[in-house]
PDB file of C-alpha atoms in Angstrom:
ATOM      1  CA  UNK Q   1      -8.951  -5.036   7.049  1.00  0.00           C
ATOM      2  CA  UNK Q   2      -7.934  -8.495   7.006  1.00  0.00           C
ATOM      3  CA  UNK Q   3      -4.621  -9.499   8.865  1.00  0.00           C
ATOM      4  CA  UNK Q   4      -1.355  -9.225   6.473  1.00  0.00           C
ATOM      5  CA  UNK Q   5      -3.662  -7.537   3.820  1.00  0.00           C
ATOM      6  CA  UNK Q   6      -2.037  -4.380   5.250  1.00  0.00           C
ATOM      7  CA  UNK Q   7       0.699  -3.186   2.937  1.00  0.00           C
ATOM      8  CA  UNK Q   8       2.423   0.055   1.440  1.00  0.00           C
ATOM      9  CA  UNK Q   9      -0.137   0.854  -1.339  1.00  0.00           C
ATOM     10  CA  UNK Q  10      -3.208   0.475   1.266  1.00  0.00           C
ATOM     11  CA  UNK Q  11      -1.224   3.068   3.856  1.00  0.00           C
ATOM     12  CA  UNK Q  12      -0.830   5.285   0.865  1.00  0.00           C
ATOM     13  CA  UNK Q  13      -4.334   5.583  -0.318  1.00  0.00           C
ATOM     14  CA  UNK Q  14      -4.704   6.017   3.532  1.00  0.00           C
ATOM     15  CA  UNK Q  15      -2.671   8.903   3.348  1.00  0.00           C
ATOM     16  CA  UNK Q  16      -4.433  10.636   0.248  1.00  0.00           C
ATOM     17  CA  UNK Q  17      -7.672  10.504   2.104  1.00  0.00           C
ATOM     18  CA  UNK Q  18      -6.346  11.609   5.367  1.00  0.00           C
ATOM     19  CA  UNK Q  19      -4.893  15.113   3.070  1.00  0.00           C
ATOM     20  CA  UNK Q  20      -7.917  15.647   1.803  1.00  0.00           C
ATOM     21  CA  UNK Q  21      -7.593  14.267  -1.767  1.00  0.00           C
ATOM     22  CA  UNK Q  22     -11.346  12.550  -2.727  1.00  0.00           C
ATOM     23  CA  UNK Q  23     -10.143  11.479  -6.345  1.00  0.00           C
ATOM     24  CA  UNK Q  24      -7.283   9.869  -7.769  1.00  0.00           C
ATOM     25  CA  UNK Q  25      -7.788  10.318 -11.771  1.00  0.00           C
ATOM     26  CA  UNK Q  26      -5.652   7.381 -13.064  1.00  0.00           C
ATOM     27  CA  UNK Q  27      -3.831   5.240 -16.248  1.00  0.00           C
ATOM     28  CA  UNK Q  28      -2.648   2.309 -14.556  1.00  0.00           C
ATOM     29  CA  UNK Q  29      -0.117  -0.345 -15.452  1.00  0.00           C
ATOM     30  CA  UNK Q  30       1.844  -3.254 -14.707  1.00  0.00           C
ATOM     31  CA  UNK Q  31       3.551  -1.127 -11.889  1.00  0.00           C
ATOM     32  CA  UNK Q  32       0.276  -0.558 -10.008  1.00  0.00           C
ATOM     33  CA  UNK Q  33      -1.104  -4.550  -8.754  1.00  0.00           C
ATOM     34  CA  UNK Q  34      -0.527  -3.302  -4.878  1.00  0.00           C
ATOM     35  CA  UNK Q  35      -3.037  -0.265  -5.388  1.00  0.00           C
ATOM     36  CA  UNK Q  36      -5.620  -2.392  -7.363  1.00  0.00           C
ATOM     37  CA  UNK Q  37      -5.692  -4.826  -4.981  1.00  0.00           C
ATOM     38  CA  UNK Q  38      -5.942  -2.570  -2.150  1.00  0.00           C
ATOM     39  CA  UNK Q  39      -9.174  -1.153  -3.496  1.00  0.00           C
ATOM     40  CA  UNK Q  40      -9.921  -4.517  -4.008  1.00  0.00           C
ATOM     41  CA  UNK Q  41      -9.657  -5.395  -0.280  1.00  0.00           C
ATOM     42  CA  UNK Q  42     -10.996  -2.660   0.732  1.00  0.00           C
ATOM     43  CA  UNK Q  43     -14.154  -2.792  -1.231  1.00  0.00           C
ATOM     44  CA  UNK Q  44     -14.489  -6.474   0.100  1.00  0.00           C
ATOM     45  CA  UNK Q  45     -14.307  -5.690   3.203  1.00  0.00           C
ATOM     46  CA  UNK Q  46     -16.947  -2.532   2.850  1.00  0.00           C
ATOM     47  CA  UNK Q  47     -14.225   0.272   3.140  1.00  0.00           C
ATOM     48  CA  UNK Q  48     -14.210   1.732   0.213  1.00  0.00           C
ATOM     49  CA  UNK Q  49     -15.424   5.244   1.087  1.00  0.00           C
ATOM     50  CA  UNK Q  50     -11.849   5.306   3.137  1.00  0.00           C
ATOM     51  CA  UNK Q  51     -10.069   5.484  -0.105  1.00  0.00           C
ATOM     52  CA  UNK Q  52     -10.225   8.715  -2.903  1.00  0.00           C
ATOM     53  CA  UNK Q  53     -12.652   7.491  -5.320  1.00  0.00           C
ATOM     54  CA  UNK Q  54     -10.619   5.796  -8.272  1.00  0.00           C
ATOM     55  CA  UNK Q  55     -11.426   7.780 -11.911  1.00  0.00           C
ATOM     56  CA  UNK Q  56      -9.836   6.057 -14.814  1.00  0.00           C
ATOM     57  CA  UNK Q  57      -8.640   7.701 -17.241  1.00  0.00           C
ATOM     58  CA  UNK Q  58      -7.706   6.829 -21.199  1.00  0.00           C
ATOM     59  CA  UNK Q  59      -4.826   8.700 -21.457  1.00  0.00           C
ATOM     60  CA  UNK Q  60      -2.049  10.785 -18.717  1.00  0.00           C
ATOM     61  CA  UNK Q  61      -3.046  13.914 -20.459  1.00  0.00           C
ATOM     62  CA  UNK Q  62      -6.552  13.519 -19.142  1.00  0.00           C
ATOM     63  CA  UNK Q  63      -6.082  12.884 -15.818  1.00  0.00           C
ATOM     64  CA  UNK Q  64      -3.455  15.621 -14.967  1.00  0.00           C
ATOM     65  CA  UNK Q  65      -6.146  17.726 -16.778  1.00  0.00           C
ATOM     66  CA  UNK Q  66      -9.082  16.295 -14.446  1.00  0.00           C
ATOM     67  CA  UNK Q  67      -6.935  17.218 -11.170  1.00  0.00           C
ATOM     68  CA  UNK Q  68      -5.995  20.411 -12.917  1.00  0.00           C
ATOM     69  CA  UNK Q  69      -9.572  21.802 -13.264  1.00  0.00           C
ATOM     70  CA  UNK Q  70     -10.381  20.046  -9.975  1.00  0.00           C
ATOM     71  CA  UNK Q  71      -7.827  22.477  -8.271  1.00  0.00           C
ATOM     72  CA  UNK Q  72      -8.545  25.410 -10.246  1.00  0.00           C
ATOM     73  CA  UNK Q  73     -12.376  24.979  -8.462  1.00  0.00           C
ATOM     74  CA  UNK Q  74     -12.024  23.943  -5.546  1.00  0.00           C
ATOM     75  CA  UNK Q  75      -8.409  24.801  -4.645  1.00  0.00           C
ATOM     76  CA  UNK Q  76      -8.287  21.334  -3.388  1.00  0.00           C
ATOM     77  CA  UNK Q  77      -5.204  18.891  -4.776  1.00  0.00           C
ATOM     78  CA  UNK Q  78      -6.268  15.672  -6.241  1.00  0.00           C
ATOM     79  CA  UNK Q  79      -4.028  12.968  -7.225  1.00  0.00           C
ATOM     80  CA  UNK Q  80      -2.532  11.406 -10.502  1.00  0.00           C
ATOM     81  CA  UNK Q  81      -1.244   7.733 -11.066  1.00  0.00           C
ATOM     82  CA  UNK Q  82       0.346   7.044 -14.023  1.00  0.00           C
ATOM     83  CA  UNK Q  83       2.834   4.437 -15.427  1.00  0.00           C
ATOM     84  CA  UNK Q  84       6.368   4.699 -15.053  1.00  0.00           C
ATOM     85  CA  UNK Q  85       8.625   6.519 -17.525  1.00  0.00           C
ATOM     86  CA  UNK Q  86       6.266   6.247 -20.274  1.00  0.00           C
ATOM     87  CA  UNK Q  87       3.145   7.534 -18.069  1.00  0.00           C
ATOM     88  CA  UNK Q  88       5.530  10.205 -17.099  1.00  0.00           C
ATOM     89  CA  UNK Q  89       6.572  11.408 -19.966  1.00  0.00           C
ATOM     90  CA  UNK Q  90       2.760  11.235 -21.223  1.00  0.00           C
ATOM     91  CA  UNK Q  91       1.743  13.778 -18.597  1.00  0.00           C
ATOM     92  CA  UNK Q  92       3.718  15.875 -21.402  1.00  0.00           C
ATOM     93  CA  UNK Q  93       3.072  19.978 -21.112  1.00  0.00           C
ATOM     94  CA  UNK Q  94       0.229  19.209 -18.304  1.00  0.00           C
ATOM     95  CA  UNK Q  95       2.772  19.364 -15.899  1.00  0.00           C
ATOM     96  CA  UNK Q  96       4.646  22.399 -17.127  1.00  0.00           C
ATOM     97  CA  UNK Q  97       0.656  24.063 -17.194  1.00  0.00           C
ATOM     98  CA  UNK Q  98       0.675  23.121 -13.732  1.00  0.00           C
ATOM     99  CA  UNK Q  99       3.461  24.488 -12.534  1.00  0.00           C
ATOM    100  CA  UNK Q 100       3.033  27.449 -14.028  1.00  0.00           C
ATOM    101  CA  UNK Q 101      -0.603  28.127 -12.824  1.00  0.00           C
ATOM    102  CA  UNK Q 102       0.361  27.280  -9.811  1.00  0.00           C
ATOM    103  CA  UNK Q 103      -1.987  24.424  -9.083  1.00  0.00           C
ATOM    104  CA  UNK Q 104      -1.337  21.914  -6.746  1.00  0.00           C
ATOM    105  CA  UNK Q 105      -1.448  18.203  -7.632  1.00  0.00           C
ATOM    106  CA  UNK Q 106       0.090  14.859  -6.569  1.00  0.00           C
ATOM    107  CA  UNK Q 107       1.440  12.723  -8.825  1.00  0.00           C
ATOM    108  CA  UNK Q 108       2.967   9.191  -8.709  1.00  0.00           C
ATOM    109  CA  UNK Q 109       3.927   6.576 -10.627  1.00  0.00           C
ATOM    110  CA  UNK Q 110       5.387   3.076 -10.323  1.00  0.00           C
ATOM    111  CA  UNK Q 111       8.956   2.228 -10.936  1.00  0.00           C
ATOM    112  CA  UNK Q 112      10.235  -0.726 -12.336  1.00  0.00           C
ATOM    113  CA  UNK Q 113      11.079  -3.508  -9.912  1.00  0.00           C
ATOM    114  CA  UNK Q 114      14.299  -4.274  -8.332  1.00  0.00           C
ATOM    115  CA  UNK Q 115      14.338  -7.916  -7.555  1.00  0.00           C
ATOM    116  CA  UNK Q 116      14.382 -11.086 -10.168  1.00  0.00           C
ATOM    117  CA  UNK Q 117      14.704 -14.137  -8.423  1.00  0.00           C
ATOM    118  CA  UNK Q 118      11.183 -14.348  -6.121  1.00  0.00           C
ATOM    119  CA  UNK Q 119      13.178 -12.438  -3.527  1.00  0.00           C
ATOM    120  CA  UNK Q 120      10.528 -10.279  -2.912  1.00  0.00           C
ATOM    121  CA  UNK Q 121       6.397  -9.808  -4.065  1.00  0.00           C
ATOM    122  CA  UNK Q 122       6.442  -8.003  -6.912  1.00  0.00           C
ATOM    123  CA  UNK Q 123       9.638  -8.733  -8.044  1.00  0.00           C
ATOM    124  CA  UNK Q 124      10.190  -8.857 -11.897  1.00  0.00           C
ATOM    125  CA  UNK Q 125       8.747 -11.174 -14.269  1.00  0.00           C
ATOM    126  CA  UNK Q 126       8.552 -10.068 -17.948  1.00  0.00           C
ATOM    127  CA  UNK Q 127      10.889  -8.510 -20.320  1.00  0.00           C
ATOM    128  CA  UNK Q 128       9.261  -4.643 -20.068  1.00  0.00           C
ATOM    129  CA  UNK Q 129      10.590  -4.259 -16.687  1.00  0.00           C
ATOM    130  CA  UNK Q 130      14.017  -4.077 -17.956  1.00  0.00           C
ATOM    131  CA  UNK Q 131      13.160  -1.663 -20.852  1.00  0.00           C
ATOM    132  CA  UNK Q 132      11.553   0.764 -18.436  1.00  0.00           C
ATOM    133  CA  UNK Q 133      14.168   0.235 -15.948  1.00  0.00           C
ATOM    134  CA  UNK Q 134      15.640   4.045 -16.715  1.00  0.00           C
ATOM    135  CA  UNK Q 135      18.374   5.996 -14.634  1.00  0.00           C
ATOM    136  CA  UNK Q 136      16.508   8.904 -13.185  1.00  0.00           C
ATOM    137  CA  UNK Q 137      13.092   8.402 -13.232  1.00  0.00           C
ATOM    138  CA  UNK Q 138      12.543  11.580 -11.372  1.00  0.00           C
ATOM    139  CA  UNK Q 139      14.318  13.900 -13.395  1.00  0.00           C
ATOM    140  CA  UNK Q 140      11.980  13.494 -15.768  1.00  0.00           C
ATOM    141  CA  UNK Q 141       9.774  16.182 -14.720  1.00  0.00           C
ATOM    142  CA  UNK Q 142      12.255  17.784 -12.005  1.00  0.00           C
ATOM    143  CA  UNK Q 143      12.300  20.885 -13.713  1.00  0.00           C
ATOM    144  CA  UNK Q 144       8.486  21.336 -13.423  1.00  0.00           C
ATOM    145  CA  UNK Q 145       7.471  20.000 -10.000  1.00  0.00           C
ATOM    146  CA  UNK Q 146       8.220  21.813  -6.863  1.00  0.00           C
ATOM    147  CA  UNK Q 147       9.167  18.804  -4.910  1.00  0.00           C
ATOM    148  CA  UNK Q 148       9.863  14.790  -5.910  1.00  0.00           C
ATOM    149  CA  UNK Q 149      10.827  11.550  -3.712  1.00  0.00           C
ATOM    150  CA  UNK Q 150      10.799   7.957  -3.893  1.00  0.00           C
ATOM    151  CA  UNK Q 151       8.916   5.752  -1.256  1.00  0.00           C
ATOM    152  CA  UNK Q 152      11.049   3.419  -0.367  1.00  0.00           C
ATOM    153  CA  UNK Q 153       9.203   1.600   2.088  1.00  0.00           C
ATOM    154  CA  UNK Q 154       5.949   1.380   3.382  1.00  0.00           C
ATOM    155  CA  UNK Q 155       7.116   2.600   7.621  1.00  0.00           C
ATOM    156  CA  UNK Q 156       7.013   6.107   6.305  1.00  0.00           C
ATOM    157  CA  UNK Q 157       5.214   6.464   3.195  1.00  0.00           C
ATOM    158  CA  UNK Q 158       2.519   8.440   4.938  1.00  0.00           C
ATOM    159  CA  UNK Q 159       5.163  10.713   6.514  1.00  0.00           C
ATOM    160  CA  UNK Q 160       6.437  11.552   2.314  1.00  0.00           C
ATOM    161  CA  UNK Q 161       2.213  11.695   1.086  1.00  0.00           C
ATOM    162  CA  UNK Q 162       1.702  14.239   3.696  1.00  0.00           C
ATOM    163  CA  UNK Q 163       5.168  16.449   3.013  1.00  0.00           C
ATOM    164  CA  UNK Q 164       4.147  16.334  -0.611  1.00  0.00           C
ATOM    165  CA  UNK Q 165       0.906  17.254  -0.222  1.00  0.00           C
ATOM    166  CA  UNK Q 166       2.079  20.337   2.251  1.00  0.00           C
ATOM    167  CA  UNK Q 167       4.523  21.817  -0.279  1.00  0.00           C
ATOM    168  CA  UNK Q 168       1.968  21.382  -3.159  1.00  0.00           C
ATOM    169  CA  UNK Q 169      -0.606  23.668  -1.182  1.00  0.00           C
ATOM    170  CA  UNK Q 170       1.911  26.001   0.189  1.00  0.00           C
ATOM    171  CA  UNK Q 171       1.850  28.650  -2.132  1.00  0.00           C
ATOM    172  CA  UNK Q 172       3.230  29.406  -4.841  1.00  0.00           C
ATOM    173  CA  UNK Q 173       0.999  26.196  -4.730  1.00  0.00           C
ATOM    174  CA  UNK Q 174       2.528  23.262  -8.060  1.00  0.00           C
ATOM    175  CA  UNK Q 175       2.664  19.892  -8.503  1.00  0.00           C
ATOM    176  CA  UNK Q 176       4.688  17.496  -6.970  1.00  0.00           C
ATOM    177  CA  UNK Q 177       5.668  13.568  -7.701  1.00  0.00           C
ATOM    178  CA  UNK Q 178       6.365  10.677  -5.839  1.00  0.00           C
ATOM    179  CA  UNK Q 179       7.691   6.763  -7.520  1.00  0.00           C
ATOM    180  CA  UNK Q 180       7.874   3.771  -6.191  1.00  0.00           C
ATOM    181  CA  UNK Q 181       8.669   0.436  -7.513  1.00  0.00           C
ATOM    182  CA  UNK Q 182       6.548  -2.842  -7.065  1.00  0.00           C
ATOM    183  CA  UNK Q 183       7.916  -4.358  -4.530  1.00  0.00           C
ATOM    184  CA  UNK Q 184       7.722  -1.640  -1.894  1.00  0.00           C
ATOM    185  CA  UNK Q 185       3.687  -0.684  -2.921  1.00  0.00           C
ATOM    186  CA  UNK Q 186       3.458  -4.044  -2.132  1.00  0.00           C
ATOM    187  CA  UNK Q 187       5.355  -4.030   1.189  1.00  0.00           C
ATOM    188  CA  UNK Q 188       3.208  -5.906   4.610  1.00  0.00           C
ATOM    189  CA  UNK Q 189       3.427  -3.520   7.370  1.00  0.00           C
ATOM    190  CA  UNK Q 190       0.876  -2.818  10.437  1.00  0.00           C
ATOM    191  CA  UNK Q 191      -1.637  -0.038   9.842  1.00  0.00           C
ATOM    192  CA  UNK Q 192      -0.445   3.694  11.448  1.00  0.00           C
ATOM    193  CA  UNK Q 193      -1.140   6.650  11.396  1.00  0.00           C
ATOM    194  CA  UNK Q 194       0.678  10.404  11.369  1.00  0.00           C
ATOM    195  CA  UNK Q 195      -0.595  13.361  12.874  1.00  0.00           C
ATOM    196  CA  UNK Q 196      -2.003  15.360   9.483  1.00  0.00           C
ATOM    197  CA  UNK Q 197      -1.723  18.699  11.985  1.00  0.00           C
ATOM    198  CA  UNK Q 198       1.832  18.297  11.400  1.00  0.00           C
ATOM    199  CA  UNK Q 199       1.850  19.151   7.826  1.00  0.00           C
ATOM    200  CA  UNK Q 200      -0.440  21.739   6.919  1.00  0.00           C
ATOM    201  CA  UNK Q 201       0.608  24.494   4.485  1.00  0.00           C
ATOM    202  CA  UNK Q 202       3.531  26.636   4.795  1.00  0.00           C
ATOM    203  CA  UNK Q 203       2.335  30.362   5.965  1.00  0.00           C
ATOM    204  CA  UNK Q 204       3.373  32.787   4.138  1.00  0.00           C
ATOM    205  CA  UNK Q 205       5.680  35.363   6.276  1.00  0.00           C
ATOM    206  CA  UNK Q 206       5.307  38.193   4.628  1.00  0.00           C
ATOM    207  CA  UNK Q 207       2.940  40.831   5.446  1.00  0.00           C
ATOM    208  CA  UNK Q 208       1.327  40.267   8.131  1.00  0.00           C
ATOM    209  CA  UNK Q 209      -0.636  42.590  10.101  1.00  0.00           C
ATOM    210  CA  UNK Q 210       2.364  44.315  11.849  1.00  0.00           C
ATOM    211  CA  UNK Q 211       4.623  44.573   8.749  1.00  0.00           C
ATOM    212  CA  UNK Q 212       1.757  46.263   6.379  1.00  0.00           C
ATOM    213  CA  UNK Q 213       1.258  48.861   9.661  1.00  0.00           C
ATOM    214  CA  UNK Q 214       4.749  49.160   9.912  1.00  0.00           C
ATOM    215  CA  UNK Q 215       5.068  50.498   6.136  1.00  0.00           C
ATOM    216  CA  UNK Q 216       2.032  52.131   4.985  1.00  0.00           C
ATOM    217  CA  UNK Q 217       3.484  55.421   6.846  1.00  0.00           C
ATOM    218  CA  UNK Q 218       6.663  54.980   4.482  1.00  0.00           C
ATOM    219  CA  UNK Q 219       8.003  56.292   1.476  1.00  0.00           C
ATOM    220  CA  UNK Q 220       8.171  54.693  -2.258  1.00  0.00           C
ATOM    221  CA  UNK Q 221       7.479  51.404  -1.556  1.00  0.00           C
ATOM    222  CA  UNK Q 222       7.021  48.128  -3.917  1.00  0.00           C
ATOM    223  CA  UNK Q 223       5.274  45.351  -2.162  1.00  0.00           C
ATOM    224  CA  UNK Q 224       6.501  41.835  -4.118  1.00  0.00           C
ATOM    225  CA  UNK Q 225       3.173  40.133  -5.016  1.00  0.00           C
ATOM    226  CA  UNK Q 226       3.689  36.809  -6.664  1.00  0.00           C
ATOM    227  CA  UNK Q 227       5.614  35.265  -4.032  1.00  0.00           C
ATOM    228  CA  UNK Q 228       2.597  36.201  -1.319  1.00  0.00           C
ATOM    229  CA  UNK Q 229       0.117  33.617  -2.684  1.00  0.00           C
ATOM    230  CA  UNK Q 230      -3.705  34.130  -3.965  1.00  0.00           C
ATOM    231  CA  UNK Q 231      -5.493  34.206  -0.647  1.00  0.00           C
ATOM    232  CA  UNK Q 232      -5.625  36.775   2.315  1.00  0.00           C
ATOM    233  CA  UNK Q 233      -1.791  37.478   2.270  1.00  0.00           C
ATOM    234  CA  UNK Q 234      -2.217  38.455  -1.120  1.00  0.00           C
ATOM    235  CA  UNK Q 235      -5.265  40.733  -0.636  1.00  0.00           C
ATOM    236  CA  UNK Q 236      -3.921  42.390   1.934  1.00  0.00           C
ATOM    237  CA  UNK Q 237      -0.985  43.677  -0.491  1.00  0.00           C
ATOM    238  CA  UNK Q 238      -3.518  45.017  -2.429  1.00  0.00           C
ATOM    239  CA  UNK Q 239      -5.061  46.618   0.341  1.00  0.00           C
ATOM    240  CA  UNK Q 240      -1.273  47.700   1.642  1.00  0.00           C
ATOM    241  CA  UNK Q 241      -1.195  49.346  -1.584  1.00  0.00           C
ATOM    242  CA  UNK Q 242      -3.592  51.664  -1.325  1.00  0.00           C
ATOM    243  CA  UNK Q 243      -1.235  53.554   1.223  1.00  0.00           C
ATOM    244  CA  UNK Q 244       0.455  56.788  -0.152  1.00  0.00           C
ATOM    245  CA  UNK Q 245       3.759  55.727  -2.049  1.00  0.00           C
ATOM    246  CA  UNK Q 246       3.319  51.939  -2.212  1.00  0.00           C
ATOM    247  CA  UNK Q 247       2.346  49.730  -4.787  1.00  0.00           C
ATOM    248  CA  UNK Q 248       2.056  45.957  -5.784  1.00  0.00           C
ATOM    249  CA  UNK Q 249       4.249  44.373  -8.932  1.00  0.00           C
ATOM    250  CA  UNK Q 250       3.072  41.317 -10.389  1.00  0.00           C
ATOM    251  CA  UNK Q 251      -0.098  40.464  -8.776  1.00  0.00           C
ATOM    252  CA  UNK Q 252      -1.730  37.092  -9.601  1.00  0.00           C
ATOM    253  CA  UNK Q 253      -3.552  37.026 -12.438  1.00  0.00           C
ATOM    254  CA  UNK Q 254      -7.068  36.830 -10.934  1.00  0.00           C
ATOM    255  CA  UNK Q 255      -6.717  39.369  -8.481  1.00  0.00           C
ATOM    256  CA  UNK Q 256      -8.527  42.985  -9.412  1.00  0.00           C
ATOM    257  CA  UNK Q 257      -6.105  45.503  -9.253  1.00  0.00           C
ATOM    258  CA  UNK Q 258      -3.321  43.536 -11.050  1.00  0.00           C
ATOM    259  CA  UNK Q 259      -0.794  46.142 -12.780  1.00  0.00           C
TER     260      UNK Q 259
END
């Protein structure tokens, strides 16, 4: 990369990569010239398979629906980039779908800037940036993501990309969302890097080998099944409950045996 074209946005596609993510389903806007120019730069400078691949999209709806499916096949997050307030709210009753599937998927959006005066790149310099200059951008969809943050600044925004990304795989798995505002996407910093071993998904705790020998032997039993995730853990409830006197409650959906 060329020298100072390092900044914030380029360390966060960085990031996505680095977790795994391979597309970033996207409505940008006015809050987003940091990212589009660091696919620019890196597609200059030959690097563009270091990046997710960009898939724009016409409308929020369709791109929290692209990473949506993506997950549901692949169990893999993807990312969504959408436009401030509005492109928040626009994600609409994707989100709550999300959450409530249990699908993991990072989203973030711009901010409006914080400087007026040239202070900073990126500062603000049309009338919108006032407008969408709301009080709690995150609250918006607080209710319906399992974890949300602000970057704000680029010395750590791998550090946030990589905590999100852990809690939106740890099952229950959901969505999560990050903001940022202009000026910080568009931050100069020196490249870094994390160590992504550091962050993998939670385990889940219960029910592992020595508990499920410890109880089959016991009485009435009722294992808890939603909060043990859709993978082994969750299987091996199932197989728990085959045991004289225990059973499973709520199993996921898609596993046979659900009561």
């Amino acid at each position: 990369m060329a020298a100072g074209s390092y900044t914030t946005s380029a360390a966060f596609l960085e990031a996505l990569a680095e977790a795994g993510v391979r597309y970033i389903f996207a409505n940008l806007g006015s809050d987003h010239p940091g990212l589009i120019e660091a696919f620019a730069q890196a597609k200059a400078d030959g690097r563009e398979d270091e990046f997710p691949r960009l898939i724009v999209c016409p409308h929020e709806t369709v791109a929290l629906s692209a990473a949506h499916a993506y997950a549901m096949v692949t169990g893999e997050p993807q990312a969504v980039i959408v436009h401030v307030d509005v492109g928040t709210q626009n994600l609409s009753g994707g989100v709550s779908n999300a959450m409530r599937g249990r699908v993991p998927v990072l989203i973030f959006a711009g901010a409006a800037p914080f400087t007026l005066e040239g202070e900073l790149p990126g500062g603000r310099n049309e009338f919108i940036h006032w407008i969408q200059d709301v009080r709690d951008q995150r609250g918006i969809l607080r209710n319906y993501v399992k974890y949300d943050n602000e970057i704000r600044t680029g010395r750590n925004v791998k550090q946030l990309v990589q905590r999100a990304m852990q809690i939106a795989r740890s099952e229950p798995a959901g969505p999560v969302y990050l903001i940022a505002p202009r000026e910080v996407m568009e931050e100069p910093l020196p490249p870094y890097t994390v160590d992504r071993a550091a962050f993998g998904p939670v385990a889940p705790v219960a029910l592992a080998d020595e508990v499920t020998a410890e109880i089959a032997p016991a009485g009435r039993h009722v294992l808890p099944g939603p909060g043990s995730g859709r993978g082994a853990e969750a299987r091996r409830a199932v197989r728990a409950a085959g045991h004289p006197g225990a059973r499973v409650d709520g199993l996921p959906r898609e596993l046979p045996g659900r009561p």
